[in-house]
Short mmCIF file of C-alpha atoms in Angstrom, two decimals:
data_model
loop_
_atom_site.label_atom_id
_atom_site.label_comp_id
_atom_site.label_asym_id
_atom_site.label_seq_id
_atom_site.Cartn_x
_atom_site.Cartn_y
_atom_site.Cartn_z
CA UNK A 1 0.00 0.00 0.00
CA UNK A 2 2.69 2.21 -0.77
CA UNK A 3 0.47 4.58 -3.01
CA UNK A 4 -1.88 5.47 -0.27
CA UNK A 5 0.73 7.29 2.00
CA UNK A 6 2.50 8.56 -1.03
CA UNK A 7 -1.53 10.33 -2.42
CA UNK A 8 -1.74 11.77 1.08
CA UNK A 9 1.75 13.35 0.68
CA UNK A 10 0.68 14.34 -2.56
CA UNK A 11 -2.41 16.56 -1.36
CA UNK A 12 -0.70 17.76 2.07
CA UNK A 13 2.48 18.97 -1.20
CA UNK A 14 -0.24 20.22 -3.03
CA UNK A 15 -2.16 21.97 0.05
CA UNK A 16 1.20 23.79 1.46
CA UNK A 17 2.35 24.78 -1.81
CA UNK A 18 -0.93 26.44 -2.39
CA UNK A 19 -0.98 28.24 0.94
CA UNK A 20 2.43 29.53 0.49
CA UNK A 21 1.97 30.55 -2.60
CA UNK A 22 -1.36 32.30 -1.63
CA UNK A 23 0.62 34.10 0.99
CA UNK A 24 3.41 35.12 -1.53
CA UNK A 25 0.89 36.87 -3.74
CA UNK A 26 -1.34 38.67 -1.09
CA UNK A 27 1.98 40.11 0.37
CA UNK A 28 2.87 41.16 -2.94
CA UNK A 29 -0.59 42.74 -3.42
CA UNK A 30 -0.23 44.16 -0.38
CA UNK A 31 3.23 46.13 -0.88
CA UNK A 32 1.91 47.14 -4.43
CA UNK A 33 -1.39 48.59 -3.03
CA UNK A 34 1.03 50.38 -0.40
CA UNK A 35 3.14 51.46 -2.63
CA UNK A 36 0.42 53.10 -4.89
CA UNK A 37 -0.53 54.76 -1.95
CA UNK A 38 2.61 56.67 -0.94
CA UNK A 39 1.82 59.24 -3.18
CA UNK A 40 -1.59 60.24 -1.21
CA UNK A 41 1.17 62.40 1.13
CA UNK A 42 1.62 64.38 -1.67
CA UNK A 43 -1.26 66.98 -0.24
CA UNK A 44 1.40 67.31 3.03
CA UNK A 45 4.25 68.42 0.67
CA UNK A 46 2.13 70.73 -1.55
CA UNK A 47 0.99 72.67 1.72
CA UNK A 48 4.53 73.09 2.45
CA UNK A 49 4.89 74.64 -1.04
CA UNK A 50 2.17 76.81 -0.90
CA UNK A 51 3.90 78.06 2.28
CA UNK A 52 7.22 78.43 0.79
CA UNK A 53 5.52 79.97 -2.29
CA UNK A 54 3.38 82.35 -0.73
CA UNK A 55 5.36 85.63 -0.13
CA UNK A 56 4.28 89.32 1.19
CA UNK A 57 4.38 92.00 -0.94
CA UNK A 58 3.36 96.11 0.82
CA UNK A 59 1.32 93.89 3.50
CA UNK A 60 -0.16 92.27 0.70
CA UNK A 61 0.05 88.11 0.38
CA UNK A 62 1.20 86.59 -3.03
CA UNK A 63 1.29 83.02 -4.24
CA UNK A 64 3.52 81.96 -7.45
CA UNK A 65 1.32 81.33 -10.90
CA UNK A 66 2.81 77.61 -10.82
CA UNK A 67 1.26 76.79 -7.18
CA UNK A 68 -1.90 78.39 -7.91
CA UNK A 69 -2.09 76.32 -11.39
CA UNK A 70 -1.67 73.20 -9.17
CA UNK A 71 -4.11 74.17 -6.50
CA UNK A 72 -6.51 74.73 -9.27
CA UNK A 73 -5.81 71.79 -11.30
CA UNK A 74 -6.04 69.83 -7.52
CA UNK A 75 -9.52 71.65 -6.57
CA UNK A 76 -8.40 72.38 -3.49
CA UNK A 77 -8.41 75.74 -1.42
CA UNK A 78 -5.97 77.46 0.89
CA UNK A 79 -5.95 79.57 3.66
CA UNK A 80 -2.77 81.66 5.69
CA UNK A 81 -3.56 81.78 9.27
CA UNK A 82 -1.29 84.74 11.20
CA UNK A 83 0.97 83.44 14.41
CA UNK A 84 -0.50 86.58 16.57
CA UNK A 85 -4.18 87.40 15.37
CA UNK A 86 -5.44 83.68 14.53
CA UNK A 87 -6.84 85.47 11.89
CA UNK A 88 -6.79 84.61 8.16
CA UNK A 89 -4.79 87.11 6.34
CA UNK A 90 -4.76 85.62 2.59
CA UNK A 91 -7.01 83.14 0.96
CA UNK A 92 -7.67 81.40 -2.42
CA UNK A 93 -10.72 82.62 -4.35
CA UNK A 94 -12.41 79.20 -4.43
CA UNK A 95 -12.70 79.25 -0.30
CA UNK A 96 -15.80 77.77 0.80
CA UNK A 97 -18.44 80.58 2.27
CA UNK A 98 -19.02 77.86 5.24
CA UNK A 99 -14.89 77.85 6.29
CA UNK A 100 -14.03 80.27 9.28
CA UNK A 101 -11.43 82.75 8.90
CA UNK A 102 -10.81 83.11 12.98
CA UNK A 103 -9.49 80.76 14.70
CA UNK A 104 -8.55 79.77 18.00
CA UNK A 105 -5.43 77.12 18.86
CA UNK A 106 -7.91 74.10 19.47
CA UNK A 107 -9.55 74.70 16.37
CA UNK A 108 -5.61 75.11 14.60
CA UNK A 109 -5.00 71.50 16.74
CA UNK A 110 -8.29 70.28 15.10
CA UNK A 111 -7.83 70.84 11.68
CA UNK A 112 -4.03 70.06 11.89
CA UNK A 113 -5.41 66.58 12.73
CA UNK A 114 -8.61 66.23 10.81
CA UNK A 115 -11.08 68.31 8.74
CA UNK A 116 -12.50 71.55 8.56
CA UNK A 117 -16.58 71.45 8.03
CA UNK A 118 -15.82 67.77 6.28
CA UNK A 119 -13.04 69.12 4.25
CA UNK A 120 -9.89 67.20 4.73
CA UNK A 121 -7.38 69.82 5.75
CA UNK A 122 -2.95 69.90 5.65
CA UNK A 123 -1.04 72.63 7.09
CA UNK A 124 2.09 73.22 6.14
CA UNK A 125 4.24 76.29 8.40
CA UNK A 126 5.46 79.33 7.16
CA UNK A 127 7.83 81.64 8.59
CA UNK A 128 4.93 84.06 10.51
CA UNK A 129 1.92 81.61 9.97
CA UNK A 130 0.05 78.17 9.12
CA UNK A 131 -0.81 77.53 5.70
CA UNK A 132 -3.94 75.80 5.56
CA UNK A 133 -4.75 73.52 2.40
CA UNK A 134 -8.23 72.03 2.04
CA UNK A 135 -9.30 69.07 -0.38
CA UNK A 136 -12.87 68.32 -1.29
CA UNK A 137 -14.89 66.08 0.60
CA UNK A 138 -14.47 63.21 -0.75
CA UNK A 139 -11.10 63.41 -1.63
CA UNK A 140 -8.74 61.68 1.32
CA UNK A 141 -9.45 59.96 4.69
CA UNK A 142 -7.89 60.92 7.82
CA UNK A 143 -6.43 58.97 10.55
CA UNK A 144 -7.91 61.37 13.25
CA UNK A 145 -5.68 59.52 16.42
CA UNK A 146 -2.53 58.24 14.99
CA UNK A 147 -1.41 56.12 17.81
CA UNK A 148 0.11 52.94 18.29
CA UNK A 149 1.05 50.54 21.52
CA UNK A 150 4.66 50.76 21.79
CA UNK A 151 5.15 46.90 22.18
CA UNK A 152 2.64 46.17 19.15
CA UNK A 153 5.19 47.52 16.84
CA UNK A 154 8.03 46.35 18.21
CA UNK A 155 6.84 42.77 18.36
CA UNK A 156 4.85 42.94 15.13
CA UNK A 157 6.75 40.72 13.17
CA UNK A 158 6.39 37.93 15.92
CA UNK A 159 2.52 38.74 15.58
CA UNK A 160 2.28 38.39 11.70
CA UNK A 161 4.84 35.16 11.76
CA UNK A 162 2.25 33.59 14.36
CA UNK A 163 -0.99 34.51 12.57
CA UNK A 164 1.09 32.90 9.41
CA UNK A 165 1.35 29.59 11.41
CA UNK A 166 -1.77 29.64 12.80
CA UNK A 167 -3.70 30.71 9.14
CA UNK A 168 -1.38 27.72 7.49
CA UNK A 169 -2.42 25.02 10.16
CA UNK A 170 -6.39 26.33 10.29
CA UNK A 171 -6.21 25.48 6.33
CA UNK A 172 -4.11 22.44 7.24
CA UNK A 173 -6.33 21.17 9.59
CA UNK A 174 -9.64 22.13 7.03
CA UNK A 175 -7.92 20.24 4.36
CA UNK A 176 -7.38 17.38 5.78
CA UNK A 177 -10.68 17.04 7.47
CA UNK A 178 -12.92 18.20 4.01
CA UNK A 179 -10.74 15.00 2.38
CA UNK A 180 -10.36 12.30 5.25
CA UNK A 181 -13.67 10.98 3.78
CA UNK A 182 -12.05 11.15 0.28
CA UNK A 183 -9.30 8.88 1.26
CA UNK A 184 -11.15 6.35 3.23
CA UNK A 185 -12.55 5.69 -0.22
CA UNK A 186 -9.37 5.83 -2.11
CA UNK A 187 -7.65 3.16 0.06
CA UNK A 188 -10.29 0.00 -0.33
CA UNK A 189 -10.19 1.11 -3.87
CA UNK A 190 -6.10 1.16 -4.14
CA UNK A 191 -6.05 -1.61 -2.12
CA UNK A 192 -8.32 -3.79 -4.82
CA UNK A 193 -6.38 -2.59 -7.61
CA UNK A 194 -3.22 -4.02 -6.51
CA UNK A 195 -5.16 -7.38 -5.64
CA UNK A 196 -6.52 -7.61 -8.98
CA UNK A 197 -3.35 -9.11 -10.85
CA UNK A 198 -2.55 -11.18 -7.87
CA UNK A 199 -6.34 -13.46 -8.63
CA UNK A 200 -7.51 -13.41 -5.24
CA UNK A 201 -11.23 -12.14 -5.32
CA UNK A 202 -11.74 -8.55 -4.33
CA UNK A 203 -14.76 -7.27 -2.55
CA UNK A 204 -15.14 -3.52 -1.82
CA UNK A 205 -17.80 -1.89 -0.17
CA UNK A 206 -19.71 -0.30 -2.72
CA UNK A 207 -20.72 3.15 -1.00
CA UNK A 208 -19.29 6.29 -0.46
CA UNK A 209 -17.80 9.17 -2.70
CA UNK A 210 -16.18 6.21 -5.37
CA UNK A 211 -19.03 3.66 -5.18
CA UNK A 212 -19.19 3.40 -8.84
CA UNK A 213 -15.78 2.88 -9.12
CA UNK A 214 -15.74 0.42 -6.36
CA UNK A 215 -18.85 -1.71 -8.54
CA UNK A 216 -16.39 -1.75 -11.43
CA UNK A 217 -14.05 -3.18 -9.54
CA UNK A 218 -16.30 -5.70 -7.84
CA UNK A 219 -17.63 -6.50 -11.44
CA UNK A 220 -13.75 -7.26 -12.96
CA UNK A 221 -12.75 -8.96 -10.38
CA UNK A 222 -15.96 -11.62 -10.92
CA UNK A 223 -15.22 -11.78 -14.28
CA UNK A 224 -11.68 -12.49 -13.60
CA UNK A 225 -11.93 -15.18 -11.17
CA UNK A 226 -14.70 -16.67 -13.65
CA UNK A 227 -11.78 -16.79 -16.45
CA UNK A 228 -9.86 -17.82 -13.92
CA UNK A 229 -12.26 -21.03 -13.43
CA UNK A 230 -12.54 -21.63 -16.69
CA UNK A 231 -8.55 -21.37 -17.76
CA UNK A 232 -7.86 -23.73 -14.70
CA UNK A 233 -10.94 -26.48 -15.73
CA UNK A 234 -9.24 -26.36 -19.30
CA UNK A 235 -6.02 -26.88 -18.30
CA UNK A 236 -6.78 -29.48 -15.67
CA UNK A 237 -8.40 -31.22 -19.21
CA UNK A 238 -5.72 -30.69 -20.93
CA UNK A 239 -3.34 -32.30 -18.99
CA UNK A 240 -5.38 -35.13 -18.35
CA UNK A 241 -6.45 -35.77 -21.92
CA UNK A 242 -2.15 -35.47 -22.35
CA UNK A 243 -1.77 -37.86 -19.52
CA UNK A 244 -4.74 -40.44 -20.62
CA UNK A 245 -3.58 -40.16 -24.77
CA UNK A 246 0.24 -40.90 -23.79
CA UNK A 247 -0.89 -44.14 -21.55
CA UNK A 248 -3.32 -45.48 -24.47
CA UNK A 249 -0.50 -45.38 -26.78
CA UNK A 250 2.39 -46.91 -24.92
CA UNK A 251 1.00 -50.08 -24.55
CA UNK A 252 0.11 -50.77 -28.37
CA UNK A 253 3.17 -48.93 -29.38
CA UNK A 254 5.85 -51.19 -27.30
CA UNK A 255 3.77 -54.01 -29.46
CA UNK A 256 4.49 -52.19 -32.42
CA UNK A 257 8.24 -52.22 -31.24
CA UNK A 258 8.48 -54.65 -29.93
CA UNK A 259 6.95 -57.09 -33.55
CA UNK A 260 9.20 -54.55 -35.81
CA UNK A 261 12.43 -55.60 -33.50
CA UNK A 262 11.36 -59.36 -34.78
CA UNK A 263 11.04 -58.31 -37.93
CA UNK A 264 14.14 -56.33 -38.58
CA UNK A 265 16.10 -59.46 -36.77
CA UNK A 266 14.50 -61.86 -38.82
CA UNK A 267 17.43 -63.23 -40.94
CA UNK A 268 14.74 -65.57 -43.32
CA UNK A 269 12.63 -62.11 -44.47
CA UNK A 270 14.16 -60.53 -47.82
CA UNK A 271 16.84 -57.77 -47.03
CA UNK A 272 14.51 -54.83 -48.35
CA UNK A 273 11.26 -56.53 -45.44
CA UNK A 274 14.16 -55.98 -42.68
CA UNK A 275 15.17 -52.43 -43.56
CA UNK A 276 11.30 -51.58 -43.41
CA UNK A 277 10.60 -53.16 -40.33
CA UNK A 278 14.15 -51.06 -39.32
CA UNK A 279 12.75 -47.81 -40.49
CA UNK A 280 9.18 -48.73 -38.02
CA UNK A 281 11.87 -49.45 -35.32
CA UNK A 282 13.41 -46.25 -35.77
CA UNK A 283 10.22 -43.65 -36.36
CA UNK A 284 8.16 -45.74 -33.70
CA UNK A 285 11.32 -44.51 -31.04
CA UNK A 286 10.64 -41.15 -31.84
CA UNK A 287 6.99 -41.24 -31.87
CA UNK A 288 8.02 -42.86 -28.00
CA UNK A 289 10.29 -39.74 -27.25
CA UNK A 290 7.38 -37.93 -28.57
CA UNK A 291 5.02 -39.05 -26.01
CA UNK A 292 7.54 -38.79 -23.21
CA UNK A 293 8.37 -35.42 -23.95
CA UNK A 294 4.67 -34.11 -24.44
CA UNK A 295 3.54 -35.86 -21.07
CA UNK A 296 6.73 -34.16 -19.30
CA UNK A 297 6.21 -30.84 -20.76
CA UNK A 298 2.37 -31.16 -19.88
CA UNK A 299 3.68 -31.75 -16.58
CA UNK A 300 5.87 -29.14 -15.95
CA UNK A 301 3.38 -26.47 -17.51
CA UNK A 302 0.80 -27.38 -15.13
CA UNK A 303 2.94 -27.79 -12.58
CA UNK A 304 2.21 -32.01 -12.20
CA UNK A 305 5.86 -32.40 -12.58
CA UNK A 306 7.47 -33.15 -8.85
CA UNK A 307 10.65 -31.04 -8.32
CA UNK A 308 13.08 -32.20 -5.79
CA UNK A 309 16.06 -29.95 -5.89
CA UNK A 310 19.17 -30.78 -3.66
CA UNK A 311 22.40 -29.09 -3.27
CA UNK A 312 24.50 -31.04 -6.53
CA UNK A 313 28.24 -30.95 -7.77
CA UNK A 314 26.91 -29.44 -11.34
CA UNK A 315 30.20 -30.84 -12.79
CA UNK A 316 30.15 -34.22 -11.37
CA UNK A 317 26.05 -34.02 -12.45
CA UNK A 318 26.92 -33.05 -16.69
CA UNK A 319 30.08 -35.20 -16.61
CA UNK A 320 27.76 -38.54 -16.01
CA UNK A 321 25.26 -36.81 -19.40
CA UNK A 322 28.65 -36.53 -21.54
CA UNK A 323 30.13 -39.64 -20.49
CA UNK A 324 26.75 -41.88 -21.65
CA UNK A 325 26.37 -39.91 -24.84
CA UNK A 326 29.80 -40.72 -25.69
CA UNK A 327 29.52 -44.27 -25.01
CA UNK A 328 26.35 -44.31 -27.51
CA UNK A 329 28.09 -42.82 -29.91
CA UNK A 330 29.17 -46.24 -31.58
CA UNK A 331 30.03 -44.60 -35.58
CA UNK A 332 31.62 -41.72 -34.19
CA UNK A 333 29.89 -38.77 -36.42
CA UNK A 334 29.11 -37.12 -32.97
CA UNK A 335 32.05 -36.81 -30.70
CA UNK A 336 32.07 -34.72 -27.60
CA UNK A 337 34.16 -32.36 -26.35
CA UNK A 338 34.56 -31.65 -22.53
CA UNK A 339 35.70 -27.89 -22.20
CA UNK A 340 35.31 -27.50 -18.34
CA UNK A 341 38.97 -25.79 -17.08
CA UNK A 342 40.40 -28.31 -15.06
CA UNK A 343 40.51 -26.09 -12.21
CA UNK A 344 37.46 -25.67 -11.57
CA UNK A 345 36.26 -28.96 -9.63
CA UNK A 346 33.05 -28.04 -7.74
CA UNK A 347 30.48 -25.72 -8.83
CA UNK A 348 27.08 -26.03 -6.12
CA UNK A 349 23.30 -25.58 -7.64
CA UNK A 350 19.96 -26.66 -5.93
CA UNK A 351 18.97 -28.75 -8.46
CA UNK A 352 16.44 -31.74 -9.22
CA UNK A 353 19.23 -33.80 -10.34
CA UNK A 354 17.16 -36.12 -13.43
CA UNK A 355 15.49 -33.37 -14.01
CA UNK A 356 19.06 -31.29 -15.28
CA UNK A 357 20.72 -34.26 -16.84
CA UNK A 358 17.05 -34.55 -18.70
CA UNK A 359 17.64 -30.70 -19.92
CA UNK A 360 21.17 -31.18 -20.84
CA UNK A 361 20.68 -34.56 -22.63
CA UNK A 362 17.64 -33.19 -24.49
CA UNK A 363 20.30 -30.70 -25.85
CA UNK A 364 22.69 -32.76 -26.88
CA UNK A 365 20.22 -34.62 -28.54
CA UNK A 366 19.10 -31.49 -30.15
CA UNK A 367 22.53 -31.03 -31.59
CA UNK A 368 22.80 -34.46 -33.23
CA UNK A 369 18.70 -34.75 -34.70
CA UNK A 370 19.92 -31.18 -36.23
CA UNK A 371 23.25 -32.79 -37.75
CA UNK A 372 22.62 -35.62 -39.09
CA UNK A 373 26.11 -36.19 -41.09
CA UNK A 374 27.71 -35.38 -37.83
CA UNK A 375 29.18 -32.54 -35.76
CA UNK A 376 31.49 -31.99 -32.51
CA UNK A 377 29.91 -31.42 -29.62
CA UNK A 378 31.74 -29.12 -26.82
CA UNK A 379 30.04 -29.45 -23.15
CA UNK A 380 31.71 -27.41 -20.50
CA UNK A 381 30.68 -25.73 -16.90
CA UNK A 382 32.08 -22.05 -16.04
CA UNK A 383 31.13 -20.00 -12.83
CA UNK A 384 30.67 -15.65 -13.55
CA UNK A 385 29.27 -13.87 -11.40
CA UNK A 386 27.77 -16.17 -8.58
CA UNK A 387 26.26 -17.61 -11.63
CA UNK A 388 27.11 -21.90 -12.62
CA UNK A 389 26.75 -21.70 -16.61
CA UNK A 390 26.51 -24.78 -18.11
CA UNK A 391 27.59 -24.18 -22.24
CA UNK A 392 26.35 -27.02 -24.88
CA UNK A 393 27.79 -25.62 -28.14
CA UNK A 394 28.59 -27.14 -31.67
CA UNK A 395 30.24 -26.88 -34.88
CA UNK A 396 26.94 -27.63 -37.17
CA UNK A 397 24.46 -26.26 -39.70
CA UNK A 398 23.97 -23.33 -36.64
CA UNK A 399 20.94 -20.86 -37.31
CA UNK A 400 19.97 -17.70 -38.71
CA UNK A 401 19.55 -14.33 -36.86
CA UNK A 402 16.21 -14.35 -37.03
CA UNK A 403 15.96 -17.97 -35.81
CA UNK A 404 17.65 -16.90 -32.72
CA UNK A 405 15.02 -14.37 -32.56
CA UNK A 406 11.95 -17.07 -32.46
CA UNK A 407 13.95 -19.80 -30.12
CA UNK A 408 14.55 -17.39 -28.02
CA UNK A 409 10.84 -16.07 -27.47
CA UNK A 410 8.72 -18.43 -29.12
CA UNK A 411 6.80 -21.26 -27.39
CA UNK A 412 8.52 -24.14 -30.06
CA UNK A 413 5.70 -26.28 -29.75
CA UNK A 414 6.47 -26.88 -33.47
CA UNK A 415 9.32 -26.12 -35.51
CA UNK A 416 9.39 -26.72 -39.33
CA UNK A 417 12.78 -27.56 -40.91
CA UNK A 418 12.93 -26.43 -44.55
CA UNK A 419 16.25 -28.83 -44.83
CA UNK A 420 14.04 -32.08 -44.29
CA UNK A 421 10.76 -33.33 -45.62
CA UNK A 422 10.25 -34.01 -41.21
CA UNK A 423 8.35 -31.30 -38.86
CA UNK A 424 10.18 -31.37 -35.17
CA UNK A 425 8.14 -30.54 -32.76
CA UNK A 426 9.92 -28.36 -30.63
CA UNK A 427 9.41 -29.67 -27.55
CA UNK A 428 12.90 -30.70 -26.51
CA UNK A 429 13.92 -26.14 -25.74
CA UNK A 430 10.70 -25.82 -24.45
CA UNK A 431 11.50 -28.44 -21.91
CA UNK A 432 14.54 -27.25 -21.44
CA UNK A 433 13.10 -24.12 -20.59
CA UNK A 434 10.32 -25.50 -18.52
CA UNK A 435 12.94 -27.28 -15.96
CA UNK A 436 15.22 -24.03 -15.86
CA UNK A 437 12.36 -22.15 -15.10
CA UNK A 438 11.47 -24.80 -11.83
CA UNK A 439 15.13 -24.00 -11.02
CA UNK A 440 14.50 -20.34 -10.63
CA UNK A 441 17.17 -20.43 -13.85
CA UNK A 442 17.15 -19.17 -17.71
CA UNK A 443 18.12 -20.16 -20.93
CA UNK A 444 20.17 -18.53 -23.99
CA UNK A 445 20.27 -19.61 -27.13
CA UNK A 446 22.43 -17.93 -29.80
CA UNK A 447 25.74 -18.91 -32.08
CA UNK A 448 28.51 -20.47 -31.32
CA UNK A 449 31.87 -19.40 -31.41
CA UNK A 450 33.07 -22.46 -33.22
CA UNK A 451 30.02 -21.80 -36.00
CA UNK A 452 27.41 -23.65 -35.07
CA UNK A 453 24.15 -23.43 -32.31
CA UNK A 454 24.66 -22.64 -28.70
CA UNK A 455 22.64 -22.98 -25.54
CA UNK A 456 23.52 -21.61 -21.81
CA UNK A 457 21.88 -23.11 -19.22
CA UNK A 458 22.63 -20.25 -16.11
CA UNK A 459 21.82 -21.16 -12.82
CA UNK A 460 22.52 -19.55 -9.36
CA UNK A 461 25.16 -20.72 -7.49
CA UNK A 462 24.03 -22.23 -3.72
CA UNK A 463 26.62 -21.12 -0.93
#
């Protein structure tokens, strides 16, 4: 159930990545909104130029053409309040009718903080007076008690690091509480998803938020063990029908042999009645190794095939297959080779010891049905990397590329040679294969270095 953990780290990645990214971009919204609004204290500075602009001329007050232009262009009005009098000794034209023009020093206090009659008001000091500057109404807002708690600001950044932490677990904590009832249905469905190649049966609940998904499920995995019935009732046929076929046939066959033997030995029948009754000899021994190898692969497939495996001397195990196909080999067309370095005296497998002399043999066997005006046959045992090879090559007809290409991943159940009027079955590799396979082991088929076919036989070595 490795997925399950690995979808919740998924969403929590997906969850914190959105929150901190959320963060990022409101505290970039913020700084550009506060940024825009640093030039709102532009209305501060321009009552300071008004005051620095306004000059007095034979007790008369002046302002410069360029600061009018901009009160103008600004709508706003001004006033010049004097230091002694309180009294307003210049104003703009555009003054309102309901603005005072005396004024006492709470009023001066009042509007240095806030408004005059709703008009937001900045003062800005000149060198015998208060400028005044007034904005319409709804022009700016003012902060009318600008005060702050000493240790607020100076632990501020403690404050907005904690509300961070407390924001990110709140939507941790949501998250994972809107979708706990998301992955209580994600798990049973996971769960029978991975049990599905496996053929057990799988039986989810079919409710909550993936019910439909879970019926699906439920549905393939009914269908599956169904197949399943079905495949194993066919094979268990199969093999039987193998099993039953191979007995019928032994028994009239060994006749068949066994009358053909008495034939071909038969020294009173005409020469060309013994070479016949030869020939049924002969082809009625192959339609026996036939049999035999059918029934065994049968066996093996369906695993009816006992394997006993014990801890062997692979060497000493080959040597005895070498040693009784050389002692068959009465006209000498298909001499054996034993390439095994001398050195190397004990090589360990678990192996089901018939069983490996049975692979081995069917290959050397292979090598001489193949060649029938004869070959050499080189056997030898090498150990690379914790690995006992066994090596059956020869020096015969060999095969093509793409040859190679079909032994090598093709079932050989039957295997046409174009060289001979015969069809081989194939069943000699695919036993081969079958017993390497029981032996947790695999085959390789390819050239040989001397020109002909090769076969590895690679097994693990046991310590």
């Amino acid at each position: 159930m490795k997925s399950i953990p690995r979808l919740i780290r998924r969403f929590i990645s997906i969850m914190l990545l959105s929150s901190v990214l959320l963060i990022i971009l409101n505290f970039a919204l913020l700084v550009i909104y506060t940024i825009s609004q640093i030039p709102n204290s532009y209305p501060w500075m321009t009552a300071e130029e008004v005051a620095d602009n306004l000059s007095q001329n034979n007790n008369q007050y002046v302002l410069s053409e360029d600061t009018a232009l901009k009160l103008e262009n600004s709508n706003a009005w001004a006033v010049f309040i004097d230091n002694e009098t309180k009294q307003v000794v210049w104003k703009t034209e555009n003054l309102p009718e309901t603005v005072p023009v005396s004024y006492s020093v709470s009023d001066i206090a009042s509007l240095t903080r806030g408004y005059i009659d709703g008009y937001p008001t900045f003062t800005g000091e000149a060198e015998n007076g208060l400028v005044v500057l007034g904005y319409p109404r709804d022009s700016f807002w003012k902060h009318m008690w600008p005060s702050w708690d000493y240790n607020l600001i100076a632990n501020l950044l403690k404050t907005v690091l904690s509300v961070l932490a407390i924001n990110i677990a709140l939507i941790f904590i949501i998250y994972v509480i809107a979708n706990s009832k998301l992955l209580k249905s994600v798990k049973p469905i996971v769960s029978g998803i991975q049990s599905l190649p496996t053929k057990e049966a799988v039986s989810i609940k079919e409710k909550g938020l993936l019910s439909e998904l879970a019926v699906s499920i439920n549905k393939t995995s009914e269908i599956l063990q169904s197949q399943n019935r079905q495949l194993r009732k066919k094979e268990t046929a199969r093999a039987n029908w193998i099993a039953g076929v191979s007995h019928d046939i032994r028994t009239p066959l060994s006749m068949v042999m066994g009358y053909a033997g008495q034939l071909e030995n038969d020294r009173r029948l005409p020469e060309d009645v013994c070479k016949k009754a030869a020939v049924i000899v002969k082809q009625s021994e192959r339609m026996r190794n036939l049999i035999n190898d059918l029934n065994l692969a049968s066996k093996l497939e369906y695993n009816m095939q006992p394997v006993s495996p014990t801890k062997q001397n692979l060497i000493a195990v080959i040597r005895q297959v070498v040693v009784d196909f050389i002692n068959m080999d009465i006209d000498d067309r298909h001499p054996i080779e034993w390439k095994t370095d001398e050195a190397l005296t004990v090589c360990p497998a678990s192996i089901d010891k018939d069983l490996m002399k049975r692979a081995v043999s069917n290959l050397v066997q292979n090598c001489i049905n193949h060649n029938e005006r004869g070959c050499h046959i080189f056997i030898g045992v090498m150990v690379e990397e914790s690995n006992c090879i066994i090596v059956v090559d020869d020096d015969g007809i060999g095969v093509t590329e793409e040859q190679v290409e079909k032994l090598n991943h093709s079932p050989h159940y039957m295997v046409c040679d174009e060289n001979t009027l015969e069809q081989r079955h194939g069943l000699g590799l695919l036993i081969v294969k079958q017993i390497m396979a029981a032996h947790g082991g695999t085959v390789n088929i390819g050239h040989s270095s001397y020109g002909g076919f090769s076969v590895k036989l690679i097994l693990p070595i046991q310590e």
